[in-house]
mmCIF file of C-alpha atoms in Angstrom:
data_model
loop_
_atom_site.group_PDB
_atom_site.id
_atom_site.type_symbol
_atom_site.label_atom_id
_atom_site.label_comp_id
_atom_site.label_asym_id
_atom_site.label_seq_id
_atom_site.Cartn_x
_atom_site.Cartn_y
_atom_site.Cartn_z
ATOM 1 C CA MET A 896 -29.367 7.421 -23.230
ATOM 2 C CA GLU A 897 -30.576 8.239 -19.666
ATOM 3 C CA ARG A 898 -29.944 8.599 -16.353
ATOM 4 C CA SER A 899 -30.451 5.164 -14.093
ATOM 5 C CA SER A 900 -30.052 4.199 -10.316
ATOM 6 C CA LEU A 901 -26.969 2.068 -11.007
ATOM 7 C CA ASP A 902 -25.174 5.291 -11.934
ATOM 8 C CA VAL A 903 -26.288 6.329 -8.457
ATOM 9 C CA TRP A 904 -24.301 3.636 -7.148
ATOM 10 C CA VAL A 905 -21.159 3.811 -9.869
ATOM 11 C CA GLY A 906 -20.845 7.435 -8.455
ATOM 12 C CA ILE A 907 -21.841 6.381 -4.774
ATOM 13 C CA PHE A 908 -19.299 3.479 -5.065
ATOM 14 C CA VAL A 909 -16.400 6.354 -7.160
ATOM 15 C CA VAL A 910 -17.094 8.349 -4.315
ATOM 16 C CA GLY A 911 -15.935 5.995 -1.840
ATOM 17 C CA GLY A 912 -13.195 4.519 -3.026
ATOM 18 C CA MET A 913 -12.350 7.932 -2.895
ATOM 19 C CA VAL A 914 -13.093 8.916 0.505
ATOM 20 C CA ALA A 915 -11.160 5.188 1.836
ATOM 21 C CA LEU A 916 -7.777 6.818 -0.387
ATOM 22 C CA LEU A 917 -8.690 10.262 1.886
ATOM 23 C CA ILE A 918 -8.722 8.837 5.043
ATOM 24 C CA LEU A 919 -6.211 7.036 4.788
ATOM 25 C CA ALA A 920 -3.848 9.547 3.342
ATOM 26 C CA LEU A 921 -4.657 12.290 5.974
ATOM 27 C CA LYS A 922 -5.723 10.027 9.292
ATOM 28 C CA VAL A 923 -3.461 6.672 8.147
ATOM 29 C CA GLY A 924 -1.023 8.785 6.430
ATOM 30 C CA ASN A 925 1.460 11.454 7.317
ATOM 31 C CA ALA A 926 0.230 13.789 4.397
ATOM 32 C CA GLY A 927 -1.384 15.946 6.368
ATOM 33 C CA ASP A 928 2.005 17.278 7.394
ATOM 34 C CA LEU A 929 3.104 16.876 3.800
ATOM 35 C CA LEU A 930 -0.285 19.232 2.667
ATOM 36 C CA ARG A 931 1.320 21.588 5.914
ATOM 37 C CA ALA A 932 4.933 21.815 6.106
ATOM 38 C CA GLY A 933 5.300 25.510 5.492
ATOM 39 C CA PRO A 934 8.168 26.935 4.233
ATOM 40 C CA THR A 935 11.557 25.142 5.653
ATOM 41 C CA TYR A 936 15.400 26.164 6.664
ATOM 42 C CA THR A 937 18.134 24.086 6.844
ATOM 43 C CA LEU A 938 20.498 23.650 9.466
ATOM 44 C CA THR A 939 23.472 21.244 10.203
ATOM 45 C CA ALA A 940 24.553 19.636 13.126
ATOM 46 C CA SER A 941 27.688 16.419 13.556
ATOM 47 C CA PHE A 942 27.233 14.258 15.866
ATOM 48 C CA GLU A 943 30.207 11.596 17.179
ATOM 49 C CA ASN A 944 27.368 8.888 17.733
ATOM 50 C CA ILE A 945 23.881 9.024 16.204
ATOM 51 C CA GLY A 946 22.861 5.419 17.336
ATOM 52 C CA GLY A 947 19.242 4.375 15.633
ATOM 53 C CA LEU A 948 17.910 8.448 14.111
ATOM 54 C CA LYS A 949 17.053 8.176 11.216
ATOM 55 C CA PRO A 950 15.887 9.991 7.882
ATOM 56 C CA LYS A 951 12.159 12.338 9.290
ATOM 57 C CA ALA A 952 12.792 11.905 12.241
ATOM 58 C CA PRO A 953 11.187 14.870 14.311
ATOM 59 C CA VAL A 954 13.189 17.772 15.217
ATOM 60 C CA ARG A 955 12.322 19.444 18.583
ATOM 61 C CA SER A 956 12.554 22.145 21.097
ATOM 62 C CA ALA A 957 10.556 22.395 24.429
ATOM 63 C CA GLY A 958 9.070 18.780 23.641
ATOM 64 C CA VAL A 959 7.124 20.676 20.163
ATOM 65 C CA VAL A 960 8.121 19.095 16.819
ATOM 66 C CA VAL A 961 9.459 21.857 14.874
ATOM 67 C CA GLY A 962 11.301 20.451 12.056
ATOM 68 C CA ARG A 963 12.708 17.236 10.595
ATOM 69 C CA VAL A 964 15.527 15.842 9.652
ATOM 70 C CA GLY A 965 16.627 15.694 6.491
ATOM 71 C CA SER A 966 19.153 13.919 5.433
ATOM 72 C CA ILE A 967 21.924 11.745 7.398
ATOM 73 C CA ASP A 968 25.659 11.476 6.199
ATOM 74 C CA TYR A 969 29.311 10.193 7.354
ATOM 75 C CA ASP A 970 32.100 12.604 6.600
ATOM 76 C CA PRO A 971 35.045 10.327 6.157
ATOM 77 C CA GLU A 972 36.586 14.048 7.936
ATOM 78 C CA THR A 973 35.680 13.671 10.972
ATOM 79 C CA PHE A 974 34.542 10.312 11.046
ATOM 80 C CA ASN A 975 31.864 12.075 12.700
ATOM 81 C CA ALA A 976 27.449 12.355 11.197
ATOM 82 C CA VAL A 977 26.149 15.369 9.560
ATOM 83 C CA VAL A 978 22.618 15.738 9.507
ATOM 84 C CA LYS A 979 20.779 17.864 8.342
ATOM 85 C CA LEU A 980 18.173 19.546 10.222
ATOM 86 C CA HIS A 981 15.491 20.955 8.359
ATOM 87 C CA ILE A 982 13.215 24.223 10.781
ATOM 88 C CA GLU A 983 10.184 25.391 10.007
ATOM 89 C CA GLN A 984 10.978 29.308 8.129
ATOM 90 C CA ARG A 985 8.522 29.952 11.522
ATOM 91 C CA TYR A 986 11.330 28.740 14.453
ATOM 92 C CA ASN A 987 13.684 30.902 12.866
ATOM 93 C CA ARG A 988 14.721 32.242 15.880
ATOM 94 C CA PHE A 989 17.289 30.452 17.459
ATOM 95 C CA PRO A 990 20.114 31.103 19.268
ATOM 96 C CA ARG A 991 24.329 30.341 17.939
ATOM 97 C CA ASP A 992 24.546 28.420 20.544
ATOM 98 C CA THR A 993 21.570 26.070 20.367
ATOM 99 C CA PHE A 994 22.847 22.652 21.916
ATOM 100 C CA ALA A 995 22.136 19.914 20.107
ATOM 101 C CA SER A 996 21.169 16.179 21.242
ATOM 102 C CA ILE A 997 19.961 12.679 19.938
ATOM 103 C CA TYR A 998 16.854 11.598 22.909
ATOM 104 C CA THR A 999 15.307 8.961 22.673
ATOM 105 C CA SER A 1000 11.563 8.478 23.299
ATOM 106 C CA GLY A 1001 10.270 6.242 25.693
ATOM 107 C CA LEU A 1002 12.758 3.625 27.000
ATOM 108 C CA LEU A 1003 12.717 1.924 23.738
ATOM 109 C CA GLY A 1004 11.064 4.370 21.116
ATOM 110 C CA GLU A 1005 11.872 5.893 18.374
ATOM 111 C CA GLN A 1006 14.686 8.654 18.439
ATOM 112 C CA TYR A 1007 14.662 12.860 17.723
ATOM 113 C CA ILE A 1008 16.260 16.170 18.165
ATOM 114 C CA GLY A 1009 16.360 17.774 21.022
ATOM 115 C CA LEU A 1010 17.164 21.686 20.631
ATOM 116 C CA ALA A 1011 17.918 23.579 24.093
ATOM 117 C CA PRO A 1012 18.668 26.820 22.992
ATOM 118 C CA GLY A 1013 21.394 29.526 24.769
ATOM 119 C CA GLY A 1014 21.473 33.154 25.197
ATOM 120 C CA ASP A 1015 23.398 34.506 22.294
ATOM 121 C CA GLU A 1016 22.142 37.443 20.833
ATOM 122 C CA LYS A 1017 23.428 36.179 17.002
ATOM 123 C CA LEU A 1018 20.792 33.622 15.574
ATOM 124 C CA LEU A 1019 21.374 30.698 13.169
ATOM 125 C CA ALA A 1020 20.316 31.311 10.033
ATOM 126 C CA ASP A 1021 19.772 28.801 6.609
ATOM 127 C CA GLY A 1022 22.813 26.998 6.439
ATOM 128 C CA ASP A 1023 24.566 27.308 9.977
ATOM 129 C CA ARG A 1024 26.104 24.544 11.195
ATOM 130 C CA ILE A 1025 25.712 23.897 15.224
ATOM 131 C CA SER A 1026 28.245 22.800 16.706
ATOM 132 C CA LYS A 1027 27.318 22.248 20.024
ATOM 133 C CA THR A 1028 26.331 18.773 19.665
ATOM 134 C CA GLN A 1029 25.889 15.978 21.826
ATOM 135 C CA LYS A 1030 26.069 12.140 20.606
ATOM 136 C CA ALA A 1031 22.997 9.257 21.051
ATOM 137 C CA VAL A 1032 23.258 7.413 24.056
ATOM 138 C CA VAL A 1033 23.587 4.378 23.475
ATOM 139 C CA LEU A 1034 22.552 1.197 25.226
ATOM 140 C CA GLU A 1035 24.887 -1.039 25.293
ATOM 141 C CA ASP A 1036 27.847 2.039 25.993
ATOM 142 C CA LEU A 1037 25.965 2.833 29.276
ATOM 143 C CA ILE A 1038 25.860 -0.846 30.545
ATOM 144 C CA GLY A 1039 29.192 -1.120 29.929
ATOM 145 C CA GLN A 1040 29.857 2.000 31.903
ATOM 146 C CA PHE A 1041 27.646 0.791 34.921
ATOM 147 C CA LEU A 1042 29.396 -2.438 34.602
ATOM 148 C CA THR A 1043 33.244 -0.710 34.852
ATOM 149 C CA SER A 1044 32.424 1.220 37.933
ATOM 150 C CA ARG A 1045 30.459 -1.924 40.154
ATOM 151 C CA ALA A 1046 33.608 -3.694 39.529
ATOM 152 C CA GLY A 1047 35.526 -1.233 41.754
ATOM 153 C CA GLU A 1048 33.220 -1.589 44.638
ATOM 154 C CA PRO A 1049 33.118 -4.740 47.117
ATOM 155 C CA ALA A 1050 31.518 -7.312 46.872
ATOM 156 C CA GLY A 1051 28.438 -8.804 47.849
ATOM 157 C CA LYS A 1052 27.015 -5.511 47.835
ATOM 158 C CA MET B 186 -10.715 -35.663 -24.707
ATOM 159 C CA VAL B 187 -8.445 -38.004 -22.812
ATOM 160 C CA ASP B 188 -5.431 -38.521 -24.261
ATOM 161 C CA LYS B 189 -3.495 -41.307 -22.491
ATOM 162 C CA GLY B 190 -0.085 -40.375 -23.840
ATOM 163 C CA TRP B 191 0.697 -36.816 -21.789
ATOM 164 C CA LEU B 192 3.691 -38.052 -19.544
ATOM 165 C CA THR B 193 5.353 -39.004 -23.201
ATOM 166 C CA VAL B 194 7.559 -36.828 -25.323
ATOM 167 C CA SER B 195 5.768 -36.426 -27.777
ATOM 168 C CA GLY B 196 2.874 -35.546 -24.718
ATOM 169 C CA ILE B 197 4.975 -32.765 -23.015
ATOM 170 C CA GLY B 198 5.426 -30.988 -26.673
ATOM 171 C CA ARG B 199 2.206 -31.196 -27.363
ATOM 172 C CA ARG B 200 1.718 -29.624 -24.298
ATOM 173 C CA SER B 201 4.076 -26.697 -24.130
ATOM 174 C CA ILE B 202 3.674 -25.886 -27.429
ATOM 175 C CA GLU B 203 -0.628 -25.303 -26.968
ATOM 176 C CA SER B 204 0.488 -23.258 -23.363
ATOM 177 C CA LEU B 205 3.097 -21.592 -25.287
ATOM 178 C CA LEU B 206 0.437 -20.419 -27.623
ATOM 179 C CA ARG B 207 -2.637 -19.647 -25.167
ATOM 180 C CA LEU B 208 -0.098 -17.303 -24.032
ATOM 181 C CA GLY B 209 0.887 -15.642 -27.798
ATOM 182 C CA PHE B 210 -2.968 -15.081 -27.837
ATOM 183 C CA ALA B 211 -3.808 -13.405 -24.932
ATOM 184 C CA ALA B 212 -1.468 -11.298 -25.240
ATOM 185 C CA ARG B 213 -2.673 -11.005 -28.614
ATOM 186 C CA PHE B 214 -5.691 -10.147 -27.122
ATOM 187 C CA LEU B 215 -4.402 -8.275 -24.518
ATOM 188 C CA GLY B 216 -2.686 -5.615 -27.239
ATOM 189 C CA LEU B 217 -6.930 -5.529 -29.297
ATOM 190 C CA THR B 218 -8.396 -4.602 -26.687
ATOM 191 C CA LEU B 219 -6.497 -1.927 -25.971
ATOM 192 C CA VAL B 220 -6.913 -0.528 -29.143
ATOM 193 C CA GLN B 221 -10.316 -1.363 -28.938
ATOM 194 C CA SER B 222 -10.623 0.982 -25.961
ATOM 195 C CA LEU B 223 -11.853 4.088 -28.105
ATOM 196 C CA THR B 224 -15.068 2.819 -27.980
ATOM 197 C CA CYS B 225 -15.180 2.974 -23.897
ATOM 198 C CA LEU B 226 -13.952 6.502 -24.186
ATOM 199 C CA ARG B 227 -16.661 7.235 -26.320
ATOM 200 C CA ARG B 228 -19.119 5.592 -24.024
ATOM 201 C CA PRO B 229 -19.156 5.800 -20.846
ATOM 202 C CA ARG B 230 -22.277 4.039 -20.255
ATOM 203 C CA LEU B 231 -20.844 0.853 -21.049
ATOM 204 C CA VAL B 232 -17.777 0.626 -18.865
ATOM 205 C CA VAL B 233 -20.037 2.589 -15.696
ATOM 206 C CA ARG B 234 -22.772 -0.427 -16.464
ATOM 207 C CA GLU B 235 -19.934 -3.345 -15.769
ATOM 208 C CA VAL B 236 -18.187 -0.914 -12.948
ATOM 209 C CA TYR B 237 -21.144 -1.780 -11.083
ATOM 210 C CA PHE B 238 -21.388 -5.167 -11.643
ATOM 211 C CA SER B 239 -18.551 -5.904 -10.633
ATOM 212 C CA GLY B 240 -17.163 -3.205 -8.201
ATOM 213 C CA VAL B 241 -20.754 -2.336 -6.917
ATOM 214 C CA LEU B 242 -21.584 -5.986 -5.765
ATOM 215 C CA SER B 243 -18.505 -7.089 -4.419
ATOM 216 C CA LEU B 244 -19.383 -3.871 -1.689
ATOM 217 C CA VAL B 245 -19.896 -6.150 1.111
ATOM 218 C CA ILE B 246 -18.103 -8.651 0.581
ATOM 219 C CA ILE B 247 -14.829 -6.056 0.396
ATOM 220 C CA LEU B 248 -16.275 -4.218 3.884
ATOM 221 C CA VAL B 249 -17.255 -6.886 5.492
ATOM 222 C CA SER B 250 -13.647 -9.239 5.587
ATOM 223 C CA GLY B 251 -11.492 -6.319 5.595
ATOM 224 C CA LEU B 252 -13.861 -5.292 8.941
ATOM 225 C CA PHE B 253 -13.075 -8.955 10.222
ATOM 226 C CA VAL B 254 -9.044 -9.046 8.893
ATOM 227 C CA GLY B 255 -8.653 -5.398 10.890
ATOM 228 C CA MET B 256 -10.255 -7.205 13.597
ATOM 229 C CA VAL B 257 -8.283 -10.403 13.897
ATOM 230 C CA LEU B 258 -5.654 -8.375 13.161
ATOM 231 C CA GLY B 259 -5.548 -6.241 16.561
ATOM 232 C CA LEU B 260 -6.155 -8.909 18.436
ATOM 233 C CA GLN B 261 -3.675 -11.065 17.854
ATOM 234 C CA GLY B 262 -0.781 -8.024 17.833
ATOM 235 C CA TYR B 263 -2.484 -7.137 20.978
ATOM 236 C CA GLN B 264 -1.933 -10.879 21.987
ATOM 237 C CA THR B 265 1.789 -10.745 20.493
ATOM 238 C CA LEU B 266 3.350 -6.732 21.435
ATOM 239 C CA ARG B 267 1.591 -7.151 25.575
ATOM 240 C CA THR B 268 4.533 -9.852 26.087
ATOM 241 C CA TYR B 269 7.092 -6.862 24.848
ATOM 242 C CA GLY B 270 4.509 -4.261 26.730
ATOM 243 C CA SER B 271 5.308 -1.751 22.903
ATOM 244 C CA GLU B 272 0.231 -2.462 22.778
ATOM 245 C CA SER B 273 0.953 1.006 21.548
ATOM 246 C CA ALA B 274 2.358 0.184 18.984
ATOM 247 C CA LEU B 275 -0.549 -1.786 17.737
ATOM 248 C CA GLY B 276 -1.948 1.048 14.922
ATOM 249 C CA VAL B 277 0.899 0.918 13.393
ATOM 250 C CA LEU B 278 0.948 -3.468 12.653
ATOM 251 C CA VAL B 279 -2.126 -2.940 11.616
ATOM 252 C CA ALA B 280 -2.285 -0.418 9.540
ATOM 253 C CA LEU B 281 1.335 -0.911 7.946
ATOM 254 C CA SER B 282 0.290 -4.853 7.648
ATOM 255 C CA LEU B 283 -3.416 -3.742 5.423
ATOM 256 C CA LEU B 284 -1.514 -1.678 3.265
ATOM 257 C CA ARG B 285 0.849 -2.500 2.312
ATOM 258 C CA GLU B 286 -0.007 -6.157 1.818
ATOM 259 C CA LEU B 287 -2.673 -7.371 2.989
ATOM 260 C CA GLY B 288 -5.456 -4.428 1.871
ATOM 261 C CA PRO B 289 -4.223 -4.905 -1.832
ATOM 262 C CA VAL B 290 -4.103 -8.709 -1.726
ATOM 263 C CA ILE B 291 -6.780 -9.709 -0.012
ATOM 264 C CA THR B 292 -9.188 -7.799 -2.221
ATOM 265 C CA ALA B 293 -7.466 -8.908 -5.806
ATOM 266 C CA LEU B 294 -8.144 -12.394 -4.691
ATOM 267 C CA LEU B 295 -11.651 -11.651 -3.319
ATOM 268 C CA PHE B 296 -12.748 -9.375 -6.135
ATOM 269 C CA ALA B 297 -10.995 -12.036 -9.007
ATOM 270 C CA SER B 298 -13.421 -14.816 -7.247
ATOM 271 C CA ARG B 299 -16.723 -12.699 -7.067
ATOM 272 C CA ALA B 300 -16.695 -10.923 -10.146
ATOM 273 C CA GLY B 301 -13.719 -12.653 -12.517
ATOM 274 C CA SER B 302 -15.549 -15.317 -12.684
ATOM 275 C CA ALA B 303 -18.703 -13.477 -13.588
ATOM 276 C CA VAL B 304 -16.937 -11.795 -16.608
ATOM 277 C CA THR B 305 -15.418 -14.646 -17.361
ATOM 278 C CA ALA B 306 -18.452 -17.113 -17.590
ATOM 279 C CA GLU B 307 -20.533 -14.483 -18.961
ATOM 280 C CA ILE B 308 -18.522 -13.601 -22.264
ATOM 281 C CA GLY B 309 -18.242 -17.514 -22.005
ATOM 282 C CA LEU B 310 -21.543 -17.915 -21.922
ATOM 283 C CA MET B 311 -22.784 -15.026 -24.971
ATOM 284 C CA LYS B 312 -19.409 -16.815 -26.995
ATOM 285 C CA ALA B 313 -21.046 -20.209 -26.360
ATOM 286 C CA THR B 314 -24.479 -19.360 -27.429
ATOM 287 C CA GLU B 315 -23.515 -17.635 -30.187
ATOM 288 C CA GLN B 316 -24.370 -13.628 -29.095
ATOM 289 C CA LEU B 317 -20.543 -12.909 -30.375
ATOM 290 C CA ARG B 318 -20.149 -14.318 -33.695
ATOM 291 C CA ALA B 319 -23.535 -12.475 -33.982
ATOM 292 C CA MET B 320 -22.398 -8.944 -33.117
ATOM 293 C CA GLU B 321 -19.344 -9.816 -35.297
ATOM 294 C CA MET B 322 -22.823 -10.331 -38.110
ATOM 295 C CA MET B 323 -24.075 -6.984 -37.348
ATOM 296 C CA ALA B 324 -20.675 -5.066 -37.297
ATOM 297 C CA VAL B 325 -20.190 -4.410 -34.127
ATOM 298 C CA ASP B 326 -16.704 -5.735 -32.365
ATOM 299 C CA PRO B 327 -17.105 -7.902 -29.759
ATOM 300 C CA ILE B 328 -13.866 -6.781 -28.222
ATOM 301 C CA ALA B 329 -15.073 -3.645 -28.532
ATOM 302 C CA ARG B 330 -18.140 -3.511 -27.334
ATOM 303 C CA VAL B 331 -18.473 -6.207 -25.270
ATOM 304 C CA VAL B 332 -14.569 -7.234 -23.368
ATOM 305 C CA ALA B 333 -13.055 -3.729 -23.275
ATOM 306 C CA PRO B 334 -15.593 -2.270 -20.663
ATOM 307 C CA ARG B 335 -15.218 -5.316 -18.783
ATOM 308 C CA PHE B 336 -11.644 -5.558 -18.840
ATOM 309 C CA TRP B 337 -11.649 -1.529 -17.785
ATOM 310 C CA ALA B 338 -14.199 -1.929 -15.130
ATOM 311 C CA GLY B 339 -11.819 -4.595 -13.091
ATOM 312 C CA VAL B 340 -9.025 -2.050 -13.197
ATOM 313 C CA ILE B 341 -11.151 0.405 -12.011
ATOM 314 C CA SER B 342 -13.243 -1.060 -9.730
ATOM 315 C CA THR B 343 -9.769 -2.538 -7.313
ATOM 316 C CA PRO B 344 -7.911 0.000 -6.683
ATOM 317 C CA LEU B 345 -11.023 1.695 -4.889
ATOM 318 C CA LEU B 346 -12.212 -1.804 -3.811
ATOM 319 C CA THR B 347 -8.677 -1.837 -2.112
ATOM 320 C CA ALA B 348 -9.016 1.452 -0.713
ATOM 321 C CA MET B 349 -12.160 0.833 0.972
ATOM 322 C CA PHE B 350 -10.851 -2.156 1.995
ATOM 323 C CA THR B 351 -7.748 -0.898 4.070
ATOM 324 C CA ALA B 352 -9.509 1.973 5.318
ATOM 325 C CA MET B 353 -12.035 -0.619 7.274
ATOM 326 C CA GLY B 354 -9.640 -3.569 7.938
ATOM 327 C CA ILE B 355 -7.982 -0.311 9.939
ATOM 328 C CA TYR B 356 -11.719 0.076 11.873
ATOM 329 C CA GLY B 357 -11.459 -3.028 12.634
ATOM 330 C CA GLY B 358 -8.125 -2.833 14.273
ATOM 331 C CA TYR B 359 -9.408 0.178 15.664
ATOM 332 C CA LEU B 360 -12.576 -1.293 17.020
ATOM 333 C CA VAL B 361 -10.639 -3.892 18.621
ATOM 334 C CA GLY B 362 -7.200 -2.804 20.301
ATOM 335 C CA VAL B 363 -9.001 0.781 21.410
ATOM 336 C CA VAL B 364 -11.994 0.016 22.223
ATOM 337 C CA LEU B 365 -12.249 -3.378 22.975
ATOM 338 C CA LEU B 366 -9.051 -4.094 24.334
ATOM 339 C CA GLY B 367 -8.216 -0.649 25.842
ATOM 340 C CA VAL B 368 -4.889 0.224 23.614
ATOM 341 C CA ASP B 369 -4.685 4.010 24.496
ATOM 342 C CA GLU B 370 -6.608 6.277 21.574
ATOM 343 C CA GLY B 371 -3.470 8.954 21.869
ATOM 344 C CA SER B 372 -1.069 6.733 21.192
ATOM 345 C CA PHE B 373 -2.856 4.310 18.690
ATOM 346 C CA TRP B 374 -3.184 7.184 16.007
ATOM 347 C CA SER B 375 -0.567 8.953 17.292
ATOM 348 C CA GLN B 376 2.019 5.996 16.004
ATOM 349 C CA MET B 377 0.500 5.580 13.563
ATOM 350 C CA GLN B 378 1.094 7.908 11.397
ATOM 351 C CA ASN B 379 4.096 8.679 12.429
ATOM 352 C CA SER B 380 4.888 5.497 11.041
ATOM 353 C CA VAL B 381 2.640 5.643 7.638
ATOM 354 C CA ASP B 382 4.512 7.241 4.742
ATOM 355 C CA PHE B 383 2.496 8.599 2.286
ATOM 356 C CA ARG B 384 4.716 8.087 -1.285
ATOM 357 C CA GLU B 385 6.072 4.659 0.323
ATOM 358 C CA ASP B 386 3.071 3.232 1.896
ATOM 359 C CA VAL B 387 -0.243 4.379 0.751
ATOM 360 C CA VAL B 388 0.814 5.112 -3.200
ATOM 361 C CA ASN B 389 2.849 1.898 -2.681
ATOM 362 C CA GLY B 390 -0.705 -0.967 -1.764
ATOM 363 C CA LEU B 391 -2.221 1.863 -4.591
ATOM 364 C CA ILE B 392 0.078 0.349 -6.952
ATOM 365 C CA LYS B 393 0.046 -3.049 -6.031
ATOM 366 C CA SER B 394 -3.694 -3.313 -5.890
ATOM 367 C CA LEU B 395 -3.582 -1.446 -10.184
ATOM 368 C CA VAL B 396 -1.387 -4.524 -10.929
ATOM 369 C CA PHE B 397 -3.623 -6.657 -9.488
ATOM 370 C CA GLY B 398 -6.379 -5.119 -11.262
ATOM 371 C CA VAL B 399 -5.038 -5.535 -14.565
ATOM 372 C CA ALA B 400 -3.830 -8.685 -13.995
ATOM 373 C CA ILE B 401 -6.953 -9.982 -13.090
ATOM 374 C CA SER B 402 -9.939 -8.299 -16.377
ATOM 375 C CA TRP B 403 -6.606 -9.887 -18.132
ATOM 376 C CA ILE B 404 -7.031 -12.946 -17.164
ATOM 377 C CA ALA B 405 -10.899 -12.820 -17.114
ATOM 378 C CA VAL B 406 -11.766 -11.738 -20.728
ATOM 379 C CA PHE B 407 -9.781 -13.779 -21.870
ATOM 380 C CA GLU B 408 -10.320 -16.883 -20.182
ATOM 381 C CA GLY B 409 -14.129 -15.710 -20.618
ATOM 382 C CA TYR B 410 -13.254 -15.270 -24.211
ATOM 383 C CA ASP B 411 -10.742 -17.651 -25.204
ATOM 384 C CA ALA B 412 -13.452 -20.480 -23.596
ATOM 385 C CA PRO B 413 -14.359 -23.745 -25.430
ATOM 386 C CA PRO B 414 -18.416 -22.742 -26.780
ATOM 387 C CA THR B 415 -20.068 -26.050 -24.452
ATOM 388 C CA ALA B 416 -20.851 -25.704 -20.869
ATOM 389 C CA GLU B 417 -18.718 -27.712 -19.793
ATOM 390 C CA GLY B 418 -15.907 -25.595 -21.406
ATOM 391 C CA VAL B 419 -17.501 -22.526 -19.352
ATOM 392 C CA SER B 420 -17.936 -24.553 -16.119
ATOM 393 C CA GLY B 421 -13.462 -24.653 -16.747
ATOM 394 C CA ALA B 422 -12.510 -21.496 -17.801
ATOM 395 C CA THR B 423 -14.395 -19.979 -15.018
ATOM 396 C CA THR B 424 -12.657 -22.384 -12.559
ATOM 397 C CA ARG B 425 -9.046 -21.636 -14.073
ATOM 398 C CA THR B 426 -9.716 -17.820 -13.594
ATOM 399 C CA VAL B 427 -9.592 -17.851 -10.308
ATOM 400 C CA VAL B 428 -6.913 -20.380 -10.327
ATOM 401 C CA THR B 429 -4.738 -18.235 -12.853
ATOM 402 C CA SER B 430 -6.307 -15.020 -10.906
ATOM 403 C CA ALA B 431 -4.557 -16.821 -7.078
ATOM 404 C CA LEU B 432 -1.067 -17.610 -8.091
ATOM 405 C CA THR B 433 -0.716 -14.628 -10.237
ATOM 406 C CA ILE B 434 -1.408 -12.137 -7.348
ATOM 407 C CA LEU B 435 0.746 -13.795 -5.018
ATOM 408 C CA PHE B 436 3.584 -14.600 -7.109
ATOM 409 C CA LEU B 437 3.197 -10.957 -8.728
ATOM 410 C CA ASP B 438 2.714 -9.107 -4.568
ATOM 411 C CA TYR B 439 5.875 -11.103 -4.784
ATOM 412 C CA ILE B 440 7.905 -8.807 -6.890
ATOM 413 C CA LEU B 441 6.339 -6.367 -6.983
ATOM 414 C CA THR B 442 7.768 -6.237 -2.861
ATOM 415 C CA SER B 443 11.048 -6.495 -3.798
ATOM 416 C CA LEU B 444 10.986 -3.852 -4.975
ATOM 417 C CA MET B 445 9.106 -1.843 -3.321
ATOM 418 C CA PHE B 446 9.568 -1.926 -0.161
ATOM 419 C CA ARG B 447 14.080 -3.363 -0.880
ATOM 420 C CA GLY B 448 15.028 -0.239 1.341
ATOM 421 C CA LEU B 449 12.875 -0.396 4.637
#
């Protein structure tokens, strides 16, 4: 049983397949994030309306991704959406009065949560609830408000 | 053999019983192949040789087709997305269609016609020239020595070929979208990475291709082993391999898609 050029070709074939898979995982997919993701801590925030926010959407502060949206639930007591945020452990210095709002990247792009730190001395810890939140801007509401405000103005303007 | 009354009740009945018999034999044959697969573990060279003939020799057709499928996707996607001013989503479109559907399905169809038919013809001819019987006379089990290595080579090759097809296709989409039509390179890749999930898209695509690989290999070795030992019989078996594989792949694809991507 001797080695032949056939083995070399099969070896190249298998390595090629693995490399392609690695490219798909790291360059095309998000496996790189999964590998890089360090320890996280969880904050909750309840919103009046989350618009089109989805699990795994980014959580940004000053535009930098500091975490991901974990789960989204509906609270039947307060009629609010309860969103769990998984924030990376190295960004654990958010003040207690941090403001969480839902933004849209671009005009019709994906939605994300923006954190605006306040000035409180005390810091948010694992399991805490962010009390200051702002609901998502729903385009239909905006158009509705615009139309009502226009209705009061004199015609022909 | 021209049977005249194929539309009569007895003709329909005979045909149904025949297909049931074939299906039962095919299932028993698969079981036997799996049982005899231990030989492949003891003598991996047998499988390596078949991976060369099925997988490595299919590389050129897979890579070239992947490139062109990706380029066409890039071109068509660009034309449509431009209407809505969202050309930057081109990467997402190309990557998701290739990873979820086109990669596994087209690779499987190409693999069935390129390698599956060859396996059927080879085994059928071995049977027609009584090589399989000669092996039995020498106390060599033809299923362990001939069928099982070809079966496992197909199962191993399909996911690897699918990964290469998909990677090549995404590169083709990149070539047309970014290099030729001027979609922004940064948003092409970053939107792709934001929308493609490793578990949901990449792994599900691979599972699909693995299932297709098992189906193609099973059909190919069975049709070869079951072929009537004549020139006509072997040619008919080769045709049946391609037709049955194509139909099975498309049917399984619908089933798998409805199971995997239900919540998306």
